[in-house]
Amino acid sequence: MSAGTPPDETALTRAQLLREMGLSPQWKLRAQPSVGRMTPVLIAEASVEQGSPPVAAVTASFATPGVSASGASVTDREQQIADLDWDGLRQGVADCRACGLCQERRQAVLGVGDTSADWLFIGEGPGAEEDARGEPFVGAAGKLLDAMLTAIDLKRGSDVYIANAVKCRPPGNRTPEAAEMAVCAPYLRRQIALIRPRLIVLLGRAAVHAVLGELGSLASLRGKPFVYPAAESDGQAIPVVVTYHPAYLLRSMPDKAKAWEDLCRARTLMRTAKAVPSLPM
Ligand code: URA
C-alpha cells in the first residue's frame, strides 16, 4: 500500500488537504474516536477478520438482478461474467448492452487502479467527465475523493481501486435506477472477486444500495459493521465501510467531518485486516 510512500512534489500537504476539504482544524479532534463509542464496533469487526461473523454485522447482498434487456437468461449471463478474467471483463463491459444506459454513453467506465489493491472504493456511476475520459471520479467529486485518499496516505492507482455501481453514465447524471444497478451488479461482483480487496468503502447511497441493498438512510448506516460475504468475494469476508459520496460532501460542509471519521475507521479496519493473515484461495 502507499502508506509511508513519500508524496510527490506537487502533492498538497496533509494540512492543506484538510483545509481543502473544510475539515481543519476540528478534524484532528474528531479523528480520535471515543473508546466507549468505537470499542464494540472494533470488537465485532475484529471477529469478522477471524472468520466468525459479528452479531452486529449485516452481510452484503447485491440487489437482485433484473431481466436483461438483451433477453439473455440472467443466470447464464451472470455465470459468464463470473468466469471472466480482467481482459474479458473490460471487453464485456465495453460491449455491454444489457440496459438502456448503453444508449447514451460515450464509453463504459469499468474502473481504475491497482487490480490487486487492498482498498476498493465504490461510487455511483460515471458522470459527464468520466464518460468522456473513461475513468471514474475525474471531475470535481473525484478531486475531493483524491484529497480524501491522500488524507489517509492513499493514492489513486496505488493499492487503491475505484469502481462504480454502474459502468455507464446515467443521462443527465441522474442516480442510477435499481434495475440498472442490478443488471450491472455481476460486473462489480466480478471486480471484487478478482481484486480480493481487504476493505470496501461504499461512497453514497447508490453504492450502498447496489452492494448492501436498500437498508435505510446513509446517515443510519454509517459506522455500522457490514461485511461483504466470503462466498461472493471468493475468499474471506470483506469489511465494508459506508460513507458519504464526495459529490454530496462538496455540497454539505458539516458532513465532511463525519466522512473523516469514516475514513479513520476504515484505516483502523485495514490495519486490523492486515494483522490477520489472508486465507489461501
Ligand atoms: N460520481 C461517481 O459516483 N462516480 C464517478 O465515477 C464520478 C462521479
PDB file of C-alpha atoms and ligand atoms in Angstrom:
ATOM      1  CA  MET A   1       0.000   0.000   0.000  1.00  0.00           C
ATOM      2  CA  SER A   2       1.055   3.610  -0.259  1.00  0.00           C
ATOM      3  CA  ALA A   3       1.226   4.354   3.484  1.00  0.00           C
ATOM      4  CA  GLY A   4       4.721   5.593   4.056  1.00  0.00           C
ATOM      5  CA  THR A   5       5.197   6.348   0.361  1.00  0.00           C
ATOM      6  CA  PRO A   6       6.728   9.809   0.008  1.00  0.00           C
ATOM      7  CA  PRO A   7       4.192  12.213  -1.536  1.00  0.00           C
ATOM      8  CA  ASP A   8       5.084  13.557  -4.967  1.00  0.00           C
ATOM      9  CA  GLU A   9       6.388  17.083  -5.066  1.00  0.00           C
ATOM     10  CA  THR A  10       3.190  18.587  -6.441  1.00  0.00           C
ATOM     11  CA  ALA A  11       1.062  16.984  -3.734  1.00  0.00           C
ATOM     12  CA  LEU A  12      -0.617  19.129  -1.133  1.00  0.00           C
ATOM     13  CA  THR A  13       0.450  18.719   2.445  1.00  0.00           C
ATOM     14  CA  ARG A  14      -1.905  16.920   4.821  1.00  0.00           C
ATOM     15  CA  ALA A  15      -2.786  20.237   6.481  1.00  0.00           C
ATOM     16  CA  GLN A  16      -3.551  21.802   3.096  1.00  0.00           C
ATOM     17  CA  LEU A  17      -5.719  18.862   2.178  1.00  0.00           C
ATOM     18  CA  LEU A  18      -7.679  19.059   5.375  1.00  0.00           C
ATOM     19  CA  ARG A  19      -8.240  22.758   4.782  1.00  0.00           C
ATOM     20  CA  GLU A  20      -9.250  21.966   1.205  1.00  0.00           C
ATOM     21  CA  MET A  21     -11.827  19.518   2.482  1.00  0.00           C
ATOM     22  CA  GLY A  22     -13.117  22.029   5.012  1.00  0.00           C
ATOM     23  CA  LEU A  23     -12.069  19.715   7.812  1.00  0.00           C
ATOM     24  CA  SER A  24      -9.453  21.756   9.550  1.00  0.00           C
ATOM     25  CA  PRO A  25      -8.890  22.404  12.401  1.00  0.00           C
ATOM     26  CA  GLN A  26     -11.703  20.398  14.045  1.00  0.00           C
ATOM     27  CA  TRP A  27     -10.729  17.258  12.077  1.00  0.00           C
ATOM     28  CA  LYS A  28      -7.856  16.410  14.309  1.00  0.00           C
ATOM     29  CA  LEU A  29     -10.047  16.278  17.365  1.00  0.00           C
ATOM     30  CA  ARG A  30     -12.730  14.212  15.678  1.00  0.00           C
ATOM     31  CA  ALA A  31     -10.124  11.839  14.344  1.00  0.00           C
ATOM     32  CA  GLN A  32      -9.765  10.437  17.849  1.00  0.00           C
ATOM     33  CA  PRO A  33     -12.953   8.418  18.362  1.00  0.00           C
ATOM     34  CA  SER A  34     -14.090   7.928  21.911  1.00  0.00           C
ATOM     35  CA  VAL A  35     -13.223   4.482  23.208  1.00  0.00           C
ATOM     36  CA  GLY A  36     -16.736   3.973  24.515  1.00  0.00           C
ATOM     37  CA  ARG A  37     -18.210   4.504  21.099  1.00  0.00           C
ATOM     38  CA  MET A  38     -15.742   2.588  18.998  1.00  0.00           C
ATOM     39  CA  THR A  39     -14.863  -0.418  21.128  1.00  0.00           C
ATOM     40  CA  PRO A  40     -17.931  -2.587  20.492  1.00  0.00           C
ATOM     41  CA  VAL A  41     -17.674  -1.998  16.773  1.00  0.00           C
ATOM     42  CA  LEU A  42     -13.989  -2.795  16.691  1.00  0.00           C
ATOM     43  CA  ILE A  43     -14.513  -5.991  18.625  1.00  0.00           C
ATOM     44  CA  ALA A  44     -17.210  -7.034  16.206  1.00  0.00           C
ATOM     45  CA  GLU A  45     -15.094  -6.080  13.238  1.00  0.00           C
ATOM     46  CA  ALA A  46     -12.077  -7.934  14.543  1.00  0.00           C
ATOM     47  CA  SER A  47     -14.183 -11.060  14.741  1.00  0.00           C
ATOM     48  CA  VAL A  48     -15.107 -10.661  11.076  1.00  0.00           C
ATOM     49  CA  GLU A  49     -11.450 -10.829  10.225  1.00  0.00           C
ATOM     50  CA  GLN A  50     -11.076 -14.019  12.210  1.00  0.00           C
ATOM     51  CA  GLY A  51     -13.840 -15.700  10.287  1.00  0.00           C
ATOM     52  CA  SER A  52     -16.761 -15.607  12.718  1.00  0.00           C
ATOM     53  CA  PRO A  53     -19.448 -13.149  11.666  1.00  0.00           C
ATOM     54  CA  PRO A  54     -20.061 -10.469  14.294  1.00  0.00           C
ATOM     55  CA  VAL A  55     -23.505 -10.329  15.804  1.00  0.00           C
ATOM     56  CA  ALA A  56     -23.965  -6.755  14.659  1.00  0.00           C
ATOM     57  CA  ALA A  57     -22.732  -7.331  11.128  1.00  0.00           C
ATOM     58  CA  VAL A  58     -25.090  -7.189   8.204  1.00  0.00           C
ATOM     59  CA  THR A  59     -23.736  -9.112   5.267  1.00  0.00           C
ATOM     60  CA  ALA A  60     -23.756  -7.505   1.888  1.00  0.00           C
ATOM     61  CA  SER A  61     -26.237  -8.756  -0.640  1.00  0.00           C
ATOM     62  CA  PHE A  62     -26.220  -7.362  -4.120  1.00  0.00           C
ATOM     63  CA  ALA A  63     -29.519  -6.107  -5.414  1.00  0.00           C
ATOM     64  CA  THR A  64     -31.406  -8.949  -7.063  1.00  0.00           C
ATOM     65  CA  PRO A  65     -30.597  -8.862 -10.746  1.00  0.00           C
ATOM     66  CA  GLY A  66     -33.360  -7.781 -13.078  1.00  0.00           C
ATOM     67  CA  VAL A  67     -34.136  -9.009 -16.525  1.00  0.00           C
ATOM     68  CA  SER A  68     -31.511  -8.268 -19.118  1.00  0.00           C
ATOM     69  CA  ALA A  69     -32.737  -6.010 -21.911  1.00  0.00           C
ATOM     70  CA  SER A  70     -30.791  -8.209 -24.302  1.00  0.00           C
ATOM     71  CA  GLY A  71     -33.160 -11.065 -23.471  1.00  0.00           C
ATOM     72  CA  ALA A  72     -30.364 -13.390 -22.320  1.00  0.00           C
ATOM     73  CA  SER A  73     -31.020 -15.513 -19.293  1.00  0.00           C
ATOM     74  CA  VAL A  74     -29.745 -13.542 -16.326  1.00  0.00           C
ATOM     75  CA  THR A  75     -28.361 -16.666 -14.705  1.00  0.00           C
ATOM     76  CA  ASP A  76     -26.352 -17.597 -17.781  1.00  0.00           C
ATOM     77  CA  ARG A  77     -25.149 -14.053 -18.171  1.00  0.00           C
ATOM     78  CA  GLU A  78     -24.150 -13.871 -14.530  1.00  0.00           C
ATOM     79  CA  GLN A  79     -22.231 -17.102 -14.822  1.00  0.00           C
ATOM     80  CA  GLN A  80     -20.449 -15.899 -17.954  1.00  0.00           C
ATOM     81  CA  ILE A  81     -19.419 -12.707 -16.206  1.00  0.00           C
ATOM     82  CA  ALA A  82     -18.351 -14.615 -13.098  1.00  0.00           C
ATOM     83  CA  ASP A  83     -15.921 -16.583 -15.267  1.00  0.00           C
ATOM     84  CA  LEU A  84     -14.258 -13.580 -16.921  1.00  0.00           C
ATOM     85  CA  ASP A  85     -10.663 -12.526 -16.404  1.00  0.00           C
ATOM     86  CA  TRP A  86      -9.728  -8.827 -16.490  1.00  0.00           C
ATOM     87  CA  ASP A  87      -9.433  -8.689 -20.263  1.00  0.00           C
ATOM     88  CA  GLY A  88     -12.777 -10.391 -20.663  1.00  0.00           C
ATOM     89  CA  LEU A  89     -14.333  -8.087 -18.119  1.00  0.00           C
ATOM     90  CA  ARG A  90     -13.001  -4.974 -19.878  1.00  0.00           C
ATOM     91  CA  GLN A  91     -14.326  -6.229 -23.188  1.00  0.00           C
ATOM     92  CA  GLY A  92     -17.609  -7.384 -21.704  1.00  0.00           C
ATOM     93  CA  VAL A  93     -18.272  -4.009 -20.099  1.00  0.00           C
ATOM     94  CA  ALA A  94     -17.195  -2.115 -23.220  1.00  0.00           C
ATOM     95  CA  ASP A  95     -19.621  -4.149 -25.337  1.00  0.00           C
ATOM     96  CA  CYS A  96     -22.418  -4.378 -22.763  1.00  0.00           C
ATOM     97  CA  ARG A  97     -25.914  -3.504 -23.954  1.00  0.00           C
ATOM     98  CA  ALA A  98     -27.793  -5.098 -21.077  1.00  0.00           C
ATOM     99  CA  CYS A  99     -29.652  -1.950 -20.032  1.00  0.00           C
ATOM    100  CA  GLY A 100     -30.702   1.355 -21.513  1.00  0.00           C
ATOM    101  CA  LEU A 101     -27.659   3.204 -20.169  1.00  0.00           C
ATOM    102  CA  CYS A 102     -25.631   1.921 -23.112  1.00  0.00           C
ATOM    103  CA  GLN A 103     -27.620   4.099 -25.483  1.00  0.00           C
ATOM    104  CA  GLU A 104     -26.256   7.458 -24.416  1.00  0.00           C
ATOM    105  CA  ARG A 105     -22.831   6.574 -23.115  1.00  0.00           C
ATOM    106  CA  ARG A 106     -19.690   7.589 -24.955  1.00  0.00           C
ATOM    107  CA  GLN A 107     -17.923   4.665 -23.371  1.00  0.00           C
ATOM    108  CA  ALA A 108     -18.379   2.310 -20.469  1.00  0.00           C
ATOM    109  CA  VAL A 109     -16.148   3.000 -17.466  1.00  0.00           C
ATOM    110  CA  LEU A 110     -15.028  -0.182 -15.754  1.00  0.00           C
ATOM    111  CA  GLY A 111     -12.803   1.228 -13.027  1.00  0.00           C
ATOM    112  CA  VAL A 112      -9.297   2.398 -12.363  1.00  0.00           C
ATOM    113  CA  GLY A 113      -6.394   1.406 -10.190  1.00  0.00           C
ATOM    114  CA  ASP A 114      -4.406  -1.425  -8.787  1.00  0.00           C
ATOM    115  CA  THR A 115      -6.150  -4.670  -9.677  1.00  0.00           C
ATOM    116  CA  SER A 116      -4.801  -6.328  -6.569  1.00  0.00           C
ATOM    117  CA  ALA A 117      -5.463  -3.385  -4.261  1.00  0.00           C
ATOM    118  CA  ASP A 118      -6.253  -3.746  -0.589  1.00  0.00           C
ATOM    119  CA  TRP A 119      -8.680  -0.831  -0.842  1.00  0.00           C
ATOM    120  CA  LEU A 120     -11.740  -0.794  -3.069  1.00  0.00           C
ATOM    121  CA  PHE A 121     -13.814   2.392  -3.284  1.00  0.00           C
ATOM    122  CA  ILE A 122     -17.196   2.108  -4.984  1.00  0.00           C
ATOM    123  CA  GLY A 123     -19.163   5.115  -6.217  1.00  0.00           C
ATOM    124  CA  GLU A 124     -22.394   5.535  -8.087  1.00  0.00           C
ATOM    125  CA  GLY A 125     -21.735   5.804 -11.788  1.00  0.00           C
ATOM    126  CA  PRO A 126     -19.759   7.824 -14.323  1.00  0.00           C
ATOM    127  CA  GLY A 127     -20.660  11.474 -14.842  1.00  0.00           C
ATOM    128  CA  ALA A 128     -20.034  13.550 -17.942  1.00  0.00           C
ATOM    129  CA  GLU A 129     -16.281  13.853 -17.446  1.00  0.00           C
ATOM    130  CA  GLU A 130     -15.878  10.196 -16.572  1.00  0.00           C
ATOM    131  CA  ASP A 131     -17.914   9.261 -19.645  1.00  0.00           C
ATOM    132  CA  ALA A 132     -15.618  11.402 -21.787  1.00  0.00           C
ATOM    133  CA  ARG A 133     -12.347  10.214 -20.256  1.00  0.00           C
ATOM    134  CA  GLY A 134     -13.167   6.607 -19.457  1.00  0.00           C
ATOM    135  CA  GLU A 135     -12.025   6.851 -15.836  1.00  0.00           C
ATOM    136  CA  PRO A 136     -14.095   7.043 -12.639  1.00  0.00           C
ATOM    137  CA  PHE A 137     -14.050  10.102 -10.409  1.00  0.00           C
ATOM    138  CA  VAL A 138     -12.118  12.543 -12.574  1.00  0.00           C
ATOM    139  CA  GLY A 139     -14.454  15.534 -12.099  1.00  0.00           C
ATOM    140  CA  ALA A 140     -14.951  17.762  -9.064  1.00  0.00           C
ATOM    141  CA  ALA A 141     -16.089  14.873  -6.859  1.00  0.00           C
ATOM    142  CA  GLY A 142     -13.046  12.945  -7.998  1.00  0.00           C
ATOM    143  CA  LYS A 143     -10.739  15.718  -6.859  1.00  0.00           C
ATOM    144  CA  LEU A 144     -12.307  15.550  -3.431  1.00  0.00           C
ATOM    145  CA  LEU A 145     -12.022  11.767  -3.445  1.00  0.00           C
ATOM    146  CA  ASP A 146      -8.325  12.111  -4.279  1.00  0.00           C
ATOM    147  CA  ALA A 147      -7.947  14.532  -1.366  1.00  0.00           C
ATOM    148  CA  MET A 148      -9.733  12.078   0.911  1.00  0.00           C
ATOM    149  CA  LEU A 149      -7.401   9.307  -0.222  1.00  0.00           C
ATOM    150  CA  THR A 150      -4.336  11.447   0.361  1.00  0.00           C
ATOM    151  CA  ALA A 151      -5.575  12.328   3.831  1.00  0.00           C
ATOM    152  CA  ILE A 152      -5.270   8.664   4.786  1.00  0.00           C
ATOM    153  CA  ASP A 153      -1.981   8.179   2.935  1.00  0.00           C
ATOM    154  CA  LEU A 154      -3.515   6.546  -0.100  1.00  0.00           C
ATOM    155  CA  LYS A 155      -3.208   7.430  -3.741  1.00  0.00           C
ATOM    156  CA  ARG A 156      -5.345   6.623  -6.750  1.00  0.00           C
ATOM    157  CA  GLY A 157      -3.815   3.691  -8.561  1.00  0.00           C
ATOM    158  CA  SER A 158      -1.539   2.610  -5.737  1.00  0.00           C
ATOM    159  CA  ASP A 159      -3.117  -0.089  -3.580  1.00  0.00           C
ATOM    160  CA  VAL A 160      -6.473   1.511  -4.385  1.00  0.00           C
ATOM    161  CA  TYR A 161      -9.047   0.513  -6.960  1.00  0.00           C
ATOM    162  CA  ILE A 162     -12.011   2.753  -7.768  1.00  0.00           C
ATOM    163  CA  ALA A 163     -15.168   1.385  -9.343  1.00  0.00           C
ATOM    164  CA  ASN A 164     -18.804   2.344  -9.687  1.00  0.00           C
ATOM    165  CA  ALA A 165     -22.137   0.642  -9.150  1.00  0.00           C
ATOM    166  CA  VAL A 166     -22.964   1.182 -12.813  1.00  0.00           C
ATOM    167  CA  LYS A 167     -20.422   1.347 -15.602  1.00  0.00           C
ATOM    168  CA  CYS A 168     -22.305   3.657 -17.962  1.00  0.00           C
ATOM    169  CA  ARG A 169     -23.279   7.252 -17.384  1.00  0.00           C
ATOM    170  CA  PRO A 170     -26.901   7.770 -16.413  1.00  0.00           C
ATOM    171  CA  PRO A 171     -28.259  10.554 -18.666  1.00  0.00           C
ATOM    172  CA  GLY A 172     -28.065  13.954 -17.031  1.00  0.00           C
ATOM    173  CA  ASN A 173     -26.010  12.419 -14.219  1.00  0.00           C
ATOM    174  CA  ARG A 174     -29.157  11.143 -12.564  1.00  0.00           C
ATOM    175  CA  THR A 175     -28.955   8.468  -9.896  1.00  0.00           C
ATOM    176  CA  PRO A 176     -28.923   5.008 -11.485  1.00  0.00           C
ATOM    177  CA  GLU A 177     -32.167   3.106 -11.138  1.00  0.00           C
ATOM    178  CA  ALA A 178     -32.337  -0.058  -9.058  1.00  0.00           C
ATOM    179  CA  ALA A 179     -32.818  -2.200 -12.177  1.00  0.00           C
ATOM    180  CA  GLU A 180     -29.774  -0.643 -13.851  1.00  0.00           C
ATOM    181  CA  MET A 181     -27.634  -1.319 -10.791  1.00  0.00           C
ATOM    182  CA  ALA A 182     -28.933  -4.872 -10.613  1.00  0.00           C
ATOM    183  CA  VAL A 183     -28.077  -5.566 -14.257  1.00  0.00           C
ATOM    184  CA  CYS A 184     -24.586  -4.135 -13.717  1.00  0.00           C
ATOM    185  CA  ALA A 185     -24.032  -5.936 -10.398  1.00  0.00           C
ATOM    186  CA  PRO A 186     -22.378  -9.049 -11.886  1.00  0.00           C
ATOM    187  CA  TYR A 187     -19.579  -6.850 -13.248  1.00  0.00           C
ATOM    188  CA  LEU A 188     -18.977  -5.297  -9.853  1.00  0.00           C
ATOM    189  CA  ARG A 189     -19.136  -8.715  -8.202  1.00  0.00           C
ATOM    190  CA  ARG A 190     -16.541  -9.992 -10.627  1.00  0.00           C
ATOM    191  CA  GLN A 191     -14.316  -6.995  -9.992  1.00  0.00           C
ATOM    192  CA  ILE A 192     -14.468  -7.667  -6.263  1.00  0.00           C
ATOM    193  CA  ALA A 193     -13.708 -11.356  -6.785  1.00  0.00           C
ATOM    194  CA  LEU A 194     -10.698 -10.554  -8.993  1.00  0.00           C
ATOM    195  CA  ILE A 195      -9.314  -7.767  -6.813  1.00  0.00           C
ATOM    196  CA  ARG A 196      -9.975  -9.514  -3.493  1.00  0.00           C
ATOM    197  CA  PRO A 197      -9.645  -6.261  -1.534  1.00  0.00           C
ATOM    198  CA  ARG A 198      -9.191  -6.284   2.212  1.00  0.00           C
ATOM    199  CA  LEU A 199     -11.714  -3.470   2.633  1.00  0.00           C
ATOM    200  CA  ILE A 200     -14.554  -1.966   0.623  1.00  0.00           C
ATOM    201  CA  VAL A 201     -15.621   1.657   1.053  1.00  0.00           C
ATOM    202  CA  LEU A 202     -19.067   2.480  -0.288  1.00  0.00           C
ATOM    203  CA  LEU A 203     -19.430   6.094  -1.350  1.00  0.00           C
ATOM    204  CA  GLY A 204     -23.016   7.233  -1.079  1.00  0.00           C
ATOM    205  CA  ARG A 205     -26.475   5.771  -1.237  1.00  0.00           C
ATOM    206  CA  ALA A 206     -26.375   4.264  -4.696  1.00  0.00           C
ATOM    207  CA  ALA A 207     -23.248   2.256  -3.913  1.00  0.00           C
ATOM    208  CA  VAL A 208     -24.817   1.100  -0.664  1.00  0.00           C
ATOM    209  CA  HIS A 209     -27.993   0.142  -2.471  1.00  0.00           C
ATOM    210  CA  ALA A 210     -26.062  -1.749  -5.151  1.00  0.00           C
ATOM    211  CA  VAL A 211     -23.917  -3.743  -2.727  1.00  0.00           C
ATOM    212  CA  LEU A 212     -25.854  -3.960   0.527  1.00  0.00           C
ATOM    213  CA  GLY A 213     -29.413  -3.394  -0.671  1.00  0.00           C
ATOM    214  CA  GLU A 214     -31.971  -0.838   0.459  1.00  0.00           C
ATOM    215  CA  LEU A 215     -31.230  -0.748   4.158  1.00  0.00           C
ATOM    216  CA  GLY A 216     -32.005   2.823   5.121  1.00  0.00           C
ATOM    217  CA  SER A 217     -30.581   6.284   5.012  1.00  0.00           C
ATOM    218  CA  LEU A 218     -26.876   6.718   4.635  1.00  0.00           C
ATOM    219  CA  ALA A 219     -26.743   8.530   7.960  1.00  0.00           C
ATOM    220  CA  SER A 220     -28.292   5.494   9.660  1.00  0.00           C
ATOM    221  CA  LEU A 221     -25.778   3.093   8.071  1.00  0.00           C
ATOM    222  CA  ARG A 222     -22.529   4.982   8.709  1.00  0.00           C
ATOM    223  CA  GLY A 223     -20.412   3.404  11.408  1.00  0.00           C
ATOM    224  CA  LYS A 224     -22.169   0.034  11.227  1.00  0.00           C
ATOM    225  CA  PRO A 225     -20.048  -3.081  10.680  1.00  0.00           C
ATOM    226  CA  PHE A 226     -21.083  -4.551   7.355  1.00  0.00           C
ATOM    227  CA  VAL A 227     -19.258  -7.346   5.605  1.00  0.00           C
ATOM    228  CA  TYR A 228     -19.175  -8.498   2.024  1.00  0.00           C
ATOM    229  CA  PRO A 229     -19.574 -12.261   2.330  1.00  0.00           C
ATOM    230  CA  ALA A 230     -16.821 -14.722   1.561  1.00  0.00           C
ATOM    231  CA  ALA A 231     -18.970 -16.665  -0.876  1.00  0.00           C
ATOM    232  CA  GLU A 232     -19.432 -13.588  -3.064  1.00  0.00           C
ATOM    233  CA  SER A 233     -15.805 -12.498  -2.859  1.00  0.00           C
ATOM    234  CA  ASP A 234     -14.419 -15.966  -3.494  1.00  0.00           C
ATOM    235  CA  GLY A 235     -12.242 -15.591  -0.435  1.00  0.00           C
ATOM    236  CA  GLN A 236     -12.656 -14.078   3.010  1.00  0.00           C
ATOM    237  CA  ALA A 237     -15.496 -11.906   4.218  1.00  0.00           C
ATOM    238  CA  ILE A 238     -14.523  -8.323   3.474  1.00  0.00           C
ATOM    239  CA  PRO A 239     -15.344  -5.487   5.892  1.00  0.00           C
ATOM    240  CA  VAL A 240     -17.452  -2.768   4.289  1.00  0.00           C
ATOM    241  CA  VAL A 241     -17.400   0.874   5.378  1.00  0.00           C
ATOM    242  CA  VAL A 242     -20.257   3.150   4.384  1.00  0.00           C
ATOM    243  CA  THR A 243     -19.624   6.851   3.932  1.00  0.00           C
ATOM    244  CA  TYR A 244     -20.897   9.893   2.092  1.00  0.00           C
ATOM    245  CA  HIS A 245     -20.396  10.395  -1.614  1.00  0.00           C
ATOM    246  CA  PRO A 246     -17.787  13.081  -2.401  1.00  0.00           C
ATOM    247  CA  ALA A 247     -20.286  14.956  -4.610  1.00  0.00           C
ATOM    248  CA  TYR A 248     -22.601  15.191  -1.620  1.00  0.00           C
ATOM    249  CA  LEU A 249     -19.713  16.338   0.581  1.00  0.00           C
ATOM    250  CA  LEU A 250     -18.987  19.149  -1.857  1.00  0.00           C
ATOM    251  CA  ARG A 251     -22.443  20.496  -1.008  1.00  0.00           C
ATOM    252  CA  SER A 252     -22.543  19.651   2.659  1.00  0.00           C
ATOM    253  CA  MET A 253     -19.685  21.015   4.720  1.00  0.00           C
ATOM    254  CA  PRO A 254     -20.759  19.645   8.117  1.00  0.00           C
ATOM    255  CA  ASP A 255     -20.786  16.059   6.888  1.00  0.00           C
ATOM    256  CA  LYS A 256     -17.142  16.230   5.808  1.00  0.00           C
ATOM    257  CA  ALA A 257     -16.182  15.753   9.433  1.00  0.00           C
ATOM    258  CA  LYS A 258     -18.298  12.594   9.520  1.00  0.00           C
ATOM    259  CA  ALA A 259     -16.630  11.363   6.346  1.00  0.00           C
ATOM    260  CA  TRP A 260     -13.294  11.874   8.025  1.00  0.00           C
ATOM    261  CA  GLU A 261     -14.475   9.748  10.953  1.00  0.00           C
ATOM    262  CA  ASP A 262     -15.457   7.050   8.456  1.00  0.00           C
ATOM    263  CA  LEU A 263     -12.067   7.172   6.785  1.00  0.00           C
ATOM    264  CA  CYS A 264     -10.316   6.915  10.140  1.00  0.00           C
ATOM    265  CA  ARG A 265     -12.442   3.897  10.955  1.00  0.00           C
ATOM    266  CA  ALA A 266     -11.642   2.382   7.567  1.00  0.00           C
ATOM    267  CA  ARG A 267      -7.945   2.876   8.198  1.00  0.00           C
ATOM    268  CA  THR A 268      -8.234   1.173  11.581  1.00  0.00           C
ATOM    269  CA  LEU A 269     -10.107  -1.722   9.994  1.00  0.00           C
ATOM    270  CA  MET A 270      -7.441  -2.038   7.344  1.00  0.00           C
ATOM    271  CA  ARG A 271      -4.750  -2.242   9.989  1.00  0.00           C
ATOM    272  CA  THR A 272      -6.732  -4.980  11.707  1.00  0.00           C
ATOM    273  CA  ALA A 273      -7.235  -6.802   8.423  1.00  0.00           C
ATOM    274  CA  LYS A 274      -3.537  -6.680   7.665  1.00  0.00           C
ATOM    275  CA  ALA A 275      -2.699  -8.070  11.067  1.00  0.00           C
ATOM    276  CA  VAL A 276      -4.652 -11.234  10.196  1.00  0.00           C
ATOM    277  CA  PRO A 277      -3.042 -13.437   7.546  1.00  0.00           C
ATOM    278  CA  SER A 278      -5.120 -13.997   4.412  1.00  0.00           C
ATOM    279  CA  LEU A 279      -6.543 -17.415   3.850  1.00  0.00           C
ATOM    280  CA  PRO A 280      -5.326 -19.177   0.704  1.00  0.00           C
ATOM    281  CA  MET A 281      -7.897 -19.236  -2.097  1.00  0.00           C
TER     282      MET A 281
HETATM  283  N1  URA B   1     -19.542  10.034  -9.169  1.00  0.00           N
HETATM  284  C1  URA B   1     -19.475   8.698  -9.054  1.00  0.00           C
HETATM  285  O1  URA B   1     -20.176   8.099  -8.264  1.00  0.00           O
HETATM  286  N2  URA B   1     -18.624   8.045  -9.827  1.00  0.00           N
HETATM  287  C2  URA B   1     -17.842   8.646 -10.691  1.00  0.00           C
HETATM  288  O2  URA B   1     -17.077   7.959 -11.356  1.00  0.00           O
HETATM  289  C3  URA B   1     -17.914  10.053 -10.786  1.00  0.00           C
HETATM  290  C4  URA B   1     -18.772  10.728 -10.014  1.00  0.00           C
END
